[in-house]
mmCIF file of C-alpha atoms in Angstrom:
data_model
loop_
_atom_site.group_PDB
_atom_site.id
_atom_site.type_symbol
_atom_site.label_atom_id
_atom_site.label_comp_id
_atom_site.label_asym_id
_atom_site.label_seq_id
_atom_site.Cartn_x
_atom_site.Cartn_y
_atom_site.Cartn_z
ATOM 1 C CA UNK A 855 129.233 252.782 68.614
ATOM 2 C CA UNK A 856 127.054 253.850 65.718
ATOM 3 C CA UNK A 857 123.463 254.830 66.576
ATOM 4 C CA UNK A 858 120.864 254.364 63.925
ATOM 5 C CA UNK A 859 117.462 256.140 63.614
ATOM 6 C CA UNK A 860 114.645 254.693 61.555
ATOM 7 C CA UNK A 861 111.651 256.462 60.003
ATOM 8 C CA UNK A 862 109.077 256.067 57.329
ATOM 9 C CA UNK A 863 106.712 253.479 58.852
ATOM 10 C CA UNK A 864 102.990 253.636 58.665
ATOM 11 C CA UNK A 865 99.788 251.793 57.882
ATOM 12 C CA UNK A 866 99.058 250.455 54.386
ATOM 13 C CA UNK A 867 96.665 248.021 52.749
ATOM 14 C CA UNK A 868 97.896 244.697 51.428
ATOM 15 C CA UNK A 869 99.683 245.180 48.144
ATOM 16 C CA UNK A 870 100.771 248.658 49.107
ATOM 17 C CA UNK A 871 104.312 250.090 49.427
ATOM 18 C CA UNK A 872 106.389 251.926 51.958
ATOM 19 C CA UNK A 873 109.944 253.223 51.998
ATOM 20 C CA UNK A 874 111.784 253.136 55.301
ATOM 21 C CA UNK A 875 114.847 255.198 56.048
ATOM 22 C CA UNK A 876 117.737 254.478 58.374
ATOM 23 C CA UNK A 877 120.074 257.309 59.208
ATOM 24 C CA UNK A 878 123.382 256.560 60.984
ATOM 25 C CA UNK A 879 125.786 259.460 61.143
ATOM 26 C CA UNK A 880 129.332 258.362 60.257
ATOM 27 C CA UNK A 881 128.529 254.930 58.966
ATOM 28 C CA UNK A 882 129.479 255.826 55.399
ATOM 29 C CA UNK A 883 132.922 257.220 56.276
ATOM 30 C CA UNK A 884 133.608 254.086 58.398
ATOM 31 C CA UNK A 885 132.743 251.835 55.449
ATOM 32 C CA UNK A 886 130.054 250.047 57.338
ATOM 33 C CA UNK A 887 127.290 247.818 56.016
ATOM 34 C CA UNK A 888 123.729 247.986 57.413
ATOM 35 C CA UNK A 889 121.314 245.326 58.521
ATOM 36 C CA UNK A 890 117.529 245.575 58.631
ATOM 37 C CA UNK A 891 115.471 243.433 60.915
ATOM 38 C CA UNK A 892 111.867 243.274 62.007
ATOM 39 C CA UNK A 893 110.029 242.126 65.098
ATOM 40 C CA UNK A 894 106.351 241.321 65.143
ATOM 41 C CA UNK A 895 104.368 241.462 68.316
ATOM 42 C CA UNK A 896 105.073 238.438 70.486
ATOM 43 C CA UNK A 897 107.713 237.059 68.145
ATOM 44 C CA UNK A 898 111.499 237.028 67.981
ATOM 45 C CA UNK A 899 113.464 239.502 65.934
ATOM 46 C CA UNK A 900 113.830 238.359 62.305
ATOM 47 C CA UNK A 901 116.703 239.428 59.993
ATOM 48 C CA UNK A 902 115.366 240.985 56.764
ATOM 49 C CA UNK A 903 118.203 242.425 54.667
ATOM 50 C CA UNK A 904 121.793 243.586 54.514
ATOM 51 C CA UNK A 905 123.684 246.043 52.298
ATOM 52 C CA UNK A 906 127.499 246.251 52.247
ATOM 53 C CA UNK A 907 129.486 249.405 52.045
ATOM 54 C CA UNK A 908 130.056 248.432 48.368
ATOM 55 C CA UNK A 909 126.358 248.081 47.674
ATOM 56 C CA UNK A 910 126.107 244.271 47.726
ATOM 57 C CA UNK A 911 122.684 243.234 49.015
ATOM 58 C CA UNK A 912 121.147 240.117 50.539
ATOM 59 C CA UNK A 913 117.573 239.340 51.620
ATOM 60 C CA UNK A 914 115.652 236.871 53.677
ATOM 61 C CA UNK A 915 113.512 234.525 51.598
ATOM 62 C CA UNK A 916 110.097 235.920 52.647
ATOM 63 C CA UNK A 917 110.944 239.417 51.332
ATOM 64 C CA UNK A 918 113.166 238.613 48.362
ATOM 65 C CA UNK A 919 111.775 240.125 45.222
ATOM 66 C CA UNK A 920 109.499 242.496 47.094
ATOM 67 C CA UNK A 921 111.899 244.493 49.246
ATOM 68 C CA UNK A 922 114.938 246.501 47.945
ATOM 69 C CA UNK A 923 117.677 247.942 50.118
ATOM 70 C CA UNK A 924 119.715 250.853 48.891
ATOM 71 C CA UNK A 925 121.952 253.596 50.305
ATOM 72 C CA UNK A 926 122.652 257.293 49.902
ATOM 73 C CA UNK A 927 126.190 257.797 51.153
ATOM 74 C CA UNK A 928 126.012 261.567 50.933
ATOM 75 C CA UNK A 929 123.161 261.421 53.513
ATOM 76 C CA UNK A 930 124.530 258.535 55.613
ATOM 77 C CA UNK A 931 121.176 256.894 54.948
ATOM 78 C CA UNK A 932 119.992 253.404 53.972
ATOM 79 C CA UNK A 933 116.536 252.843 52.517
ATOM 80 C CA UNK A 934 114.313 249.813 52.529
ATOM 81 C CA UNK A 935 111.730 249.966 49.708
ATOM 82 C CA UNK A 936 108.928 247.547 50.483
ATOM 83 C CA UNK A 937 106.451 246.638 47.764
ATOM 84 C CA UNK A 938 103.620 244.124 47.576
ATOM 85 C CA UNK A 939 103.229 244.325 51.324
ATOM 86 C CA UNK A 940 101.407 241.543 53.112
ATOM 87 C CA UNK A 941 99.784 241.360 56.531
ATOM 88 C CA UNK A 942 102.598 239.125 57.717
ATOM 89 C CA UNK A 943 105.031 241.983 57.076
ATOM 90 C CA UNK A 944 103.482 243.868 60.018
ATOM 91 C CA UNK A 945 106.256 244.509 62.528
ATOM 92 C CA UNK A 946 108.621 247.056 63.981
ATOM 93 C CA UNK A 947 111.484 247.496 61.546
ATOM 94 C CA UNK A 948 114.971 248.396 62.846
ATOM 95 C CA UNK A 949 118.418 248.823 61.470
ATOM 96 C CA UNK A 950 121.965 248.684 62.737
ATOM 97 C CA UNK A 951 125.479 248.739 61.345
ATOM 98 C CA UNK A 952 127.204 245.436 60.774
ATOM 99 C CA UNK A 953 130.411 245.677 62.788
ATOM 100 C CA UNK A 954 131.616 243.367 65.560
ATOM 101 C CA UNK A 955 131.826 244.574 69.125
ATOM 102 C CA UNK A 956 134.606 247.080 69.481
ATOM 103 C CA UNK A 957 134.913 247.865 65.799
ATOM 104 C CA UNK A 958 134.126 251.246 64.256
ATOM 105 C CA UNK A 959 131.061 249.714 62.642
ATOM 106 C CA UNK A 960 129.604 248.259 65.807
ATOM 107 C CA UNK A 961 126.065 249.458 66.411
ATOM 108 C CA UNK A 962 122.840 248.741 68.288
ATOM 109 C CA UNK A 963 119.441 248.239 66.833
ATOM 110 C CA UNK A 964 117.516 251.521 66.623
ATOM 111 C CA UNK A 965 114.178 252.153 68.251
ATOM 112 C CA UNK A 966 112.480 251.056 65.053
ATOM 113 C CA UNK A 967 109.527 252.231 63.027
ATOM 114 C CA UNK A 968 106.140 250.467 62.979
ATOM 115 C CA UNK A 969 104.806 249.038 59.778
ATOM 116 C CA UNK A 970 101.174 247.799 59.771
ATOM 117 C CA UNK A 971 99.640 246.063 56.780
ATOM 118 C CA UNK A 972 95.896 245.461 57.019
ATOM 119 C CA UNK A 973 92.797 245.764 54.844
#
């Protein structure tokens, strides 16, 4: 089971930017992809983005064109660059590897990092 740790959250004004990091030791050598999700207070978890081990990326519609996911395999780290942030982006952002239960890439959502967007 791969354990991921997120960092980089904070408070920004609308229109600002943040870069989140997700470190998951071993995920690169296991050829795993990585999901990002977010959960706002009182709401269900919402999928945000995915990057494959080969660097293919997908995004949910609300963040497409504003968020960019990338990876640094040497550091076993995936990044989520968030630009043009909006108040509705406020949430706890988490990551996890994309494997099925029992596979080398199976992972749990991390503790998350808080992102707050307000004027």
